[in-house]
Amino acid sequence: MPFDHYHIIESTLREGEQFSTGTFTTGEKLEIAGALDNFGVEMIEMTSPCASPQSEADIRTIVDAGLKARILTHIRCNKNDAIRALATGVAGLDIVIGTSPQLMQHSHGKNIRQIIDLAGEVLSFVREQAPDIVLRFSTEDTFRSSESDLLRVYLAVAQMGYVNRLGVADTVGVALPTQVYNMVHQLVRLTGLDVEFHGHNDSGCAIANACAALEAGATHIDTTVLGIGERNGITSLGGLVARLYTINRDYVRKYNLRLLPQIDQMIADMCGIAIPFNNYITGSSAFIHKAGIHAKAVLADPTTYEILQPDDFGLTREVAIGHRLTGWNAIRDRSRMLGLTLDDSTIKAITLDVKRRADARPLALAEIDVLLRAAAGV
Ligand code: HCA
Ligand code: CU
């Protein structure tokens, strides 16, 4: 199965630094890398050493931290960047160059032939300097590039024999899952190399596209915590975990899932944002059940309406009962939790009372407890 052999390239310390409020101190980077390492991500990608003096120093600091995860840095396809990246001691280089008409014209001004020549120059140089380094070559804006241009570039690079992995990047979040599937599938079939997918979320497909990439045989997926990144970001770590868990829990057993809530909260705090209410797994409403029909079934068996088990993530479910959609099963469950013995007709009468009151405004749990205790005479 394709989902058995994937690796996460966690890019909160690279793509995440491109988020509007994502600027991390050295101490924060150490904390983030440590938490991701404990979670179990296989690789951590860091901002290019050419970005700033602190960025360069921070790569060395994280490399020296002795984590299990391999530390990578992300650079442009250029020899000087490669020299500085190699000097940091990272385990891998992720090299990227734009191939869409937009980027060829406005980013580097090179045509496809020149891109291939430059790639040959840079990749051969890196391989000569560092025979054991993990080397990846990626085209930026893959999905607005012409397919024949892409295949020319990818096949030429694969034939050079320097890289371990090819990268596919949905830089502007435009790709559909079928497009991602087809592109990754071609690369796997034609080159036999590892393939990485990096997907932005501008149109809400980042997680579905990452999943399609894996189905097509991709071996590596880029994520960031909470999906932070350029504009509205990329595939989120928690979102990818949720996607794969719901296919088969075994696909995410290798990760320490109970750390996810604190990792999401840590990044939210560092970026000065809240975890979105509808976030995968850690959103405040992710495990709240409300309607009477749902509450009744979930109280009998949580799998009726839950595909993710909250306790796998150290979280708990909540059955909300103080609203007009409430049902008597949920109210009875609450009375039992309070140790009260009320007969069904009393419970039903209290339920009607709760609904009537909740038409004006939702009731707090404590207010319902008062009604139940009063009915029980305690
Ligand atoms: C960017 C670059 C990148 C690179 C992805 C990759 C993208 O535009 O900031 O190297 O695979 O989205 O294309 O993040
Ligand atoms: Cu990106």
PDB file of N, CA and C in Angstrom, residues 58-120:
ATOM      1  N   ASP A  58      21.012  29.484  12.856  1.00  0.00           N
ATOM      2  CA  ASP A  58      19.987  28.609  13.443  1.00  0.00           C
ATOM      3  C   ASP A  58      20.007  27.201  12.831  1.00  0.00           C
ATOM      4  N   ILE A  59      20.364  27.108  11.558  1.00  0.00           N
ATOM      5  CA  ILE A  59      20.461  25.762  10.960  1.00  0.00           C
ATOM      6  C   ILE A  59      21.522  24.964  11.714  1.00  0.00           C
ATOM      7  N   ARG A  60      22.669  25.597  11.950  1.00  0.00           N
ATOM      8  CA  ARG A  60      23.749  24.887  12.667  1.00  0.00           C
ATOM      9  C   ARG A  60      23.288  24.490  14.073  1.00  0.00           C
ATOM     10  N   THR A  61      22.568  25.395  14.726  1.00  0.00           N
ATOM     11  CA  THR A  61      22.088  25.100  16.083  1.00  0.00           C
ATOM     12  C   THR A  61      21.181  23.871  16.078  1.00  0.00           C
ATOM     13  N   ILE A  62      20.275  23.816  15.110  1.00  0.00           N
ATOM     14  CA  ILE A  62      19.333  22.681  15.069  1.00  0.00           C
ATOM     15  C   ILE A  62      20.069  21.402  14.641  1.00  0.00           C
ATOM     16  N   VAL A  63      20.992  21.532  13.692  1.00  0.00           N
ATOM     17  CA  VAL A  63      21.779  20.360  13.279  1.00  0.00           C
ATOM     18  C   VAL A  63      22.522  19.790  14.495  1.00  0.00           C
ATOM     19  N   ASP A  64      23.061  20.690  15.331  1.00  0.00           N
ATOM     20  CA  ASP A  64      23.837  20.256  16.503  1.00  0.00           C
ATOM     21  C   ASP A  64      22.965  19.745  17.654  1.00  0.00           C
ATOM     22  N   ALA A  65      21.648  19.916  17.533  1.00  0.00           N
ATOM     23  CA  ALA A  65      20.772  19.519  18.651  1.00  0.00           C
ATOM     24  C   ALA A  65      20.651  18.001  18.775  1.00  0.00           C
ATOM     25  N   GLY A  66      21.136  17.278  17.783  1.00  0.00           N
ATOM     26  CA  GLY A  66      21.149  15.812  17.890  1.00  0.00           C
ATOM     27  C   GLY A  66      19.767  15.172  17.848  1.00  0.00           C
ATOM     28  N   LEU A  67      18.900  15.679  17.011  1.00  0.00           N
ATOM     29  CA  LEU A  67      17.551  15.107  16.906  1.00  0.00           C
ATOM     30  C   LEU A  67      17.576  13.856  16.023  1.00  0.00           C
ATOM     31  N   LYS A  68      16.535  13.054  16.178  1.00  0.00           N
ATOM     32  CA  LYS A  68      16.402  11.868  15.318  1.00  0.00           C
ATOM     33  C   LYS A  68      16.024  12.290  13.890  1.00  0.00           C
ATOM     34  N   ALA A  69      15.173  13.310  13.796  1.00  0.00           N
ATOM     35  CA  ALA A  69      14.737  13.773  12.475  1.00  0.00           C
ATOM     36  C   ALA A  69      15.934  14.314  11.705  1.00  0.00           C
ATOM     37  N   ARG A  70      15.910  14.073  10.384  1.00  0.00           N
ATOM     38  CA  ARG A  70      16.996  14.621   9.560  1.00  0.00           C
ATOM     39  C   ARG A  70      16.709  16.089   9.276  1.00  0.00           C
ATOM     40  N   ILE A  71      17.742  16.887   9.329  1.00  0.00           N
ATOM     41  CA  ILE A  71      17.567  18.324   9.112  1.00  0.00           C
ATOM     42  C   ILE A  71      17.944  18.672   7.668  1.00  0.00           C
ATOM     43  N   LEU A  72      17.006  19.350   7.006  1.00  0.00           N
ATOM     44  CA  LEU A  72      17.213  19.743   5.613  1.00  0.00           C
ATOM     45  C   LEU A  72      17.185  21.265   5.522  1.00  0.00           C
ATOM     46  N   THR A  73      17.792  21.800   4.467  1.00  0.00           N
ATOM     47  CA  THR A  73      17.519  23.198   4.190  1.00  0.00           C
ATOM     48  C   THR A  73      17.104  23.350   2.740  1.00  0.00           C
ATOM     49  N   HIS A  74      16.436  24.468   2.488  1.00  0.00           N
ATOM     50  CA  HIS A  74      15.741  24.691   1.225  1.00  0.00           C
ATOM     51  C   HIS A  74      16.405  25.857   0.517  1.00  0.00           C
ATOM     52  N   ILE A  75      16.907  25.618  -0.696  1.00  0.00           N
ATOM     53  CA  ILE A  75      17.644  26.688  -1.392  1.00  0.00           C
ATOM     54  C   ILE A  75      17.224  26.823  -2.857  1.00  0.00           C
ATOM     55  N   ARG A  76      17.569  27.970  -3.405  1.00  0.00           N
ATOM     56  CA  ARG A  76      17.373  28.172  -4.842  1.00  0.00           C
ATOM     57  C   ARG A  76      18.390  27.317  -5.600  1.00  0.00           C
ATOM     58  N   CYS A  77      18.135  27.118  -6.887  1.00  0.00           N
ATOM     59  CA  CYS A  77      19.042  26.315  -7.701  1.00  0.00           C
ATOM     60  C   CYS A  77      20.210  27.203  -8.121  1.00  0.00           C
ATOM     61  N   ASN A  78      21.180  27.287  -7.225  1.00  0.00           N
ATOM     62  CA  ASN A  78      22.307  28.179  -7.479  1.00  0.00           C
ATOM     63  C   ASN A  78      23.491  27.743  -6.613  1.00  0.00           C
ATOM     64  N   LYS A  79      24.676  27.816  -7.216  1.00  0.00           N
ATOM     65  CA  LYS A  79      25.864  27.222  -6.612  1.00  0.00           C
ATOM     66  C   LYS A  79      26.265  27.888  -5.291  1.00  0.00           C
ATOM     67  N   ASN A  80      26.130  29.211  -5.253  1.00  0.00           N
ATOM     68  CA  ASN A  80      26.509  29.912  -4.022  1.00  0.00           C
ATOM     69  C   ASN A  80      25.607  29.519  -2.857  1.00  0.00           C
ATOM     70  N   ASP A  81      24.306  29.395  -3.136  1.00  0.00           N
ATOM     71  CA  ASP A  81      23.376  28.946  -2.088  1.00  0.00           C
ATOM     72  C   ASP A  81      23.793  27.546  -1.616  1.00  0.00           C
ATOM     73  N   ALA A  82      24.149  26.703  -2.598  1.00  0.00           N
ATOM     74  CA  ALA A  82      24.508  25.313  -2.265  1.00  0.00           C
ATOM     75  C   ALA A  82      25.760  25.275  -1.389  1.00  0.00           C
ATOM     76  N   ILE A  83      26.730  26.127  -1.709  1.00  0.00           N
ATOM     77  CA  ILE A  83      27.973  26.148  -0.915  1.00  0.00           C
ATOM     78  C   ILE A  83      27.656  26.503   0.536  1.00  0.00           C
ATOM     79  N   ARG A  84      26.822  27.523   0.712  1.00  0.00           N
ATOM     80  CA  ARG A  84      26.493  27.941   2.092  1.00  0.00           C
ATOM     81  C   ARG A  84      25.652  26.895   2.808  1.00  0.00           C
ATOM     82  N   ALA A  85      24.776  26.244   2.066  1.00  0.00           N
ATOM     83  CA  ALA A  85      23.926  25.214   2.683  1.00  0.00           C
ATOM     84  C   ALA A  85      24.771  24.007   3.111  1.00  0.00           C
ATOM     85  N   LEU A  86      25.688  23.613   2.242  1.00  0.00           N
ATOM     86  CA  LEU A  86      26.537  22.449   2.570  1.00  0.00           C
ATOM     87  C   LEU A  86      27.376  22.728   3.820  1.00  0.00           C
ATOM     88  N   ALA A  87      27.797  23.969   3.987  1.00  0.00           N
ATOM     89  CA  ALA A  87      28.656  24.325   5.117  1.00  0.00           C
ATOM     90  C   ALA A  87      27.931  24.245   6.468  1.00  0.00           C
ATOM     91  N   THR A  88      26.599  24.169   6.441  1.00  0.00           N
ATOM     92  CA  THR A  88      25.866  24.105   7.715  1.00  0.00           C
ATOM     93  C   THR A  88      25.833  22.695   8.300  1.00  0.00           C
ATOM     94  N   GLY A  89      26.173  21.701   7.479  1.00  0.00           N
ATOM     95  CA  GLY A  89      26.172  20.323   7.980  1.00  0.00           C
ATOM     96  C   GLY A  89      24.826  19.624   7.930  1.00  0.00           C
ATOM     97  N   VAL A  90      23.882  20.156   7.143  1.00  0.00           N
ATOM     98  CA  VAL A  90      22.563  19.506   7.052  1.00  0.00           C
ATOM     99  C   VAL A  90      22.666  18.136   6.380  1.00  0.00           C
ATOM    100  N   ALA A  91      21.626  17.324   6.606  1.00  0.00           N
ATOM    101  CA  ALA A  91      21.602  15.977   6.024  1.00  0.00           C
ATOM    102  C   ALA A  91      21.055  15.977   4.604  1.00  0.00           C
ATOM    103  N   GLY A  92      20.382  17.071   4.222  1.00  0.00           N
ATOM    104  CA  GLY A  92      19.807  17.086   2.879  1.00  0.00           C
ATOM    105  C   GLY A  92      19.564  18.484   2.369  1.00  0.00           C
ATOM    106  N   LEU A  93      19.587  18.625   1.049  1.00  0.00           N
ATOM    107  CA  LEU A  93      19.283  19.906   0.408  1.00  0.00           C
ATOM    108  C   LEU A  93      18.035  19.744  -0.446  1.00  0.00           C
ATOM    109  N   ASP A  94      17.092  20.679  -0.270  1.00  0.00           N
ATOM    110  CA  ASP A  94      15.912  20.728  -1.138  1.00  0.00           C
ATOM    111  C   ASP A  94      16.108  21.908  -2.077  1.00  0.00           C
ATOM    112  N   ILE A  95      16.309  21.597  -3.347  1.00  0.00           N
ATOM    113  CA  ILE A  95      16.626  22.633  -4.342  1.00  0.00           C
ATOM    114  C   ILE A  95      15.416  22.855  -5.235  1.00  0.00           C
ATOM    115  N   VAL A  96      15.103  24.125  -5.493  1.00  0.00           N
ATOM    116  CA  VAL A  96      13.893  24.433  -6.253  1.00  0.00           C
ATOM    117  C   VAL A  96      14.173  25.482  -7.317  1.00  0.00           C
ATOM    118  N   ILE A  97      13.484  25.344  -8.454  1.00  0.00           N
ATOM    119  CA  ILE A  97      13.521  26.397  -9.484  1.00  0.00           C
ATOM    120  C   ILE A  97      12.177  26.441 -10.216  1.00  0.00           C
ATOM    121  N   GLY A  98      11.711  27.650 -10.496  1.00  0.00           N
ATOM    122  CA  GLY A  98      10.399  27.825 -11.120  1.00  0.00           C
ATOM    123  C   GLY A  98      10.386  27.408 -12.584  1.00  0.00           C
ATOM    124  N   THR A  99       9.300  26.762 -12.996  1.00  0.00           N
ATOM    125  CA  THR A  99       9.188  26.311 -14.388  1.00  0.00           C
ATOM    126  C   THR A  99       7.915  26.818 -15.065  1.00  0.00           C
ATOM    127  N   SER A 100       7.076  27.545 -14.346  1.00  0.00           N
ATOM    128  CA  SER A 100       5.859  28.060 -14.992  1.00  0.00           C
ATOM    129  C   SER A 100       6.242  29.278 -15.832  1.00  0.00           C
ATOM    130  N   PRO A 101       5.465  29.581 -16.865  1.00  0.00           N
ATOM    131  CA  PRO A 101       5.772  30.766 -17.685  1.00  0.00           C
ATOM    132  C   PRO A 101       5.901  32.019 -16.810  1.00  0.00           C
ATOM    133  N   GLN A 102       5.012  32.128 -15.803  1.00  0.00           N
ATOM    134  CA  GLN A 102       5.042  33.305 -14.929  1.00  0.00           C
ATOM    135  C   GLN A 102       6.381  33.418 -14.214  1.00  0.00           C
ATOM    136  N   LEU A 103       6.859  32.305 -13.656  1.00  0.00           N
ATOM    137  CA  LEU A 103       8.107  32.366 -12.870  1.00  0.00           C
ATOM    138  C   LEU A 103       9.334  32.424 -13.777  1.00  0.00           C
ATOM    139  N   MET A 104       9.255  31.766 -14.939  1.00  0.00           N
ATOM    140  CA  MET A 104      10.411  31.838 -15.849  1.00  0.00           C
ATOM    141  C   MET A 104      10.616  33.293 -16.277  1.00  0.00           C
ATOM    142  N   GLN A 105       9.500  33.996 -16.472  1.00  0.00           N
ATOM    143  CA  GLN A 105       9.629  35.387 -16.916  1.00  0.00           C
ATOM    144  C   GLN A 105      10.001  36.328 -15.771  1.00  0.00           C
ATOM    145  N   HIS A 106       9.311  36.187 -14.638  1.00  0.00           N
ATOM    146  CA  HIS A 106       9.477  37.212 -13.596  1.00  0.00           C
ATOM    147  C   HIS A 106      10.402  36.808 -12.452  1.00  0.00           C
ATOM    148  N   SER A 107      10.728  35.523 -12.299  1.00  0.00           N
ATOM    149  CA  SER A 107      11.549  35.120 -11.156  1.00  0.00           C
ATOM    150  C   SER A 107      13.020  35.018 -11.546  1.00  0.00           C
ATOM    151  N   HIS A 108      13.354  34.173 -12.532  1.00  0.00           N
ATOM    152  CA  HIS A 108      14.783  34.002 -12.831  1.00  0.00           C
ATOM    153  C   HIS A 108      15.148  34.277 -14.290  1.00  0.00           C
ATOM    154  N   GLY A 109      14.143  34.415 -15.164  1.00  0.00           N
ATOM    155  CA  GLY A 109      14.414  34.795 -16.552  1.00  0.00           C
ATOM    156  C   GLY A 109      15.075  33.720 -17.419  1.00  0.00           C
ATOM    157  N   LYS A 110      15.045  32.462 -16.970  1.00  0.00           N
ATOM    158  CA  LYS A 110      15.706  31.398 -17.761  1.00  0.00           C
ATOM    159  C   LYS A 110      14.670  30.575 -18.528  1.00  0.00           C
ATOM    160  N   ASN A 111      15.085  30.034 -19.668  1.00  0.00           N
ATOM    161  CA  ASN A 111      14.189  29.130 -20.397  1.00  0.00           C
ATOM    162  C   ASN A 111      14.478  27.686 -19.956  1.00  0.00           C
ATOM    163  N   ILE A 112      13.732  26.736 -20.512  1.00  0.00           N
ATOM    164  CA  ILE A 112      13.821  25.346 -20.037  1.00  0.00           C
ATOM    165  C   ILE A 112      15.229  24.767 -20.257  1.00  0.00           C
ATOM    166  N   ARG A 113      15.821  25.049 -21.413  1.00  0.00           N
ATOM    167  CA  ARG A 113      17.183  24.544 -21.672  1.00  0.00           C
ATOM    168  C   ARG A 113      18.156  25.076 -20.612  1.00  0.00           C
ATOM    169  N   GLN A 114      18.029  26.364 -20.326  1.00  0.00           N
ATOM    170  CA  GLN A 114      18.933  26.978 -19.332  1.00  0.00           C
ATOM    171  C   GLN A 114      18.678  26.421 -17.927  1.00  0.00           C
ATOM    172  N   ILE A 115      17.409  26.109 -17.638  1.00  0.00           N
ATOM    173  CA  ILE A 115      17.079  25.515 -16.334  1.00  0.00           C
ATOM    174  C   ILE A 115      17.764  24.152 -16.193  1.00  0.00           C
ATOM    175  N   ILE A 116      17.685  23.366 -17.264  1.00  0.00           N
ATOM    176  CA  ILE A 116      18.297  22.026 -17.219  1.00  0.00           C
ATOM    177  C   ILE A 116      19.823  22.144 -17.061  1.00  0.00           C
ATOM    178  N   ASP A 117      20.418  23.076 -17.787  1.00  0.00           N
ATOM    179  CA  ASP A 117      21.871  23.248 -17.687  1.00  0.00           C
ATOM    180  C   ASP A 117      22.274  23.685 -16.279  1.00  0.00           C
ATOM    181  N   LEU A 118      21.510  24.633 -15.747  1.00  0.00           N
ATOM    182  CA  LEU A 118      21.826  25.127 -14.397  1.00  0.00           C
ATOM    183  C   LEU A 118      21.666  24.004 -13.369  1.00  0.00           C
ATOM    184  N   ALA A 119      20.569  23.236 -13.521  1.00  0.00           N
ATOM    185  CA  ALA A 119      20.345  22.124 -12.586  1.00  0.00           C
ATOM    186  C   ALA A 119      21.530  21.165 -12.633  1.00  0.00           C
ATOM    187  N   GLY A 120      21.993  20.856 -13.844  1.00  0.00           N
ATOM    188  CA  GLY A 120      23.132  19.937 -14.004  1.00  0.00           C
ATOM    189  C   GLY A 120      24.365  20.463 -13.285  1.00  0.00           C
TER     190      GLY A 120
END
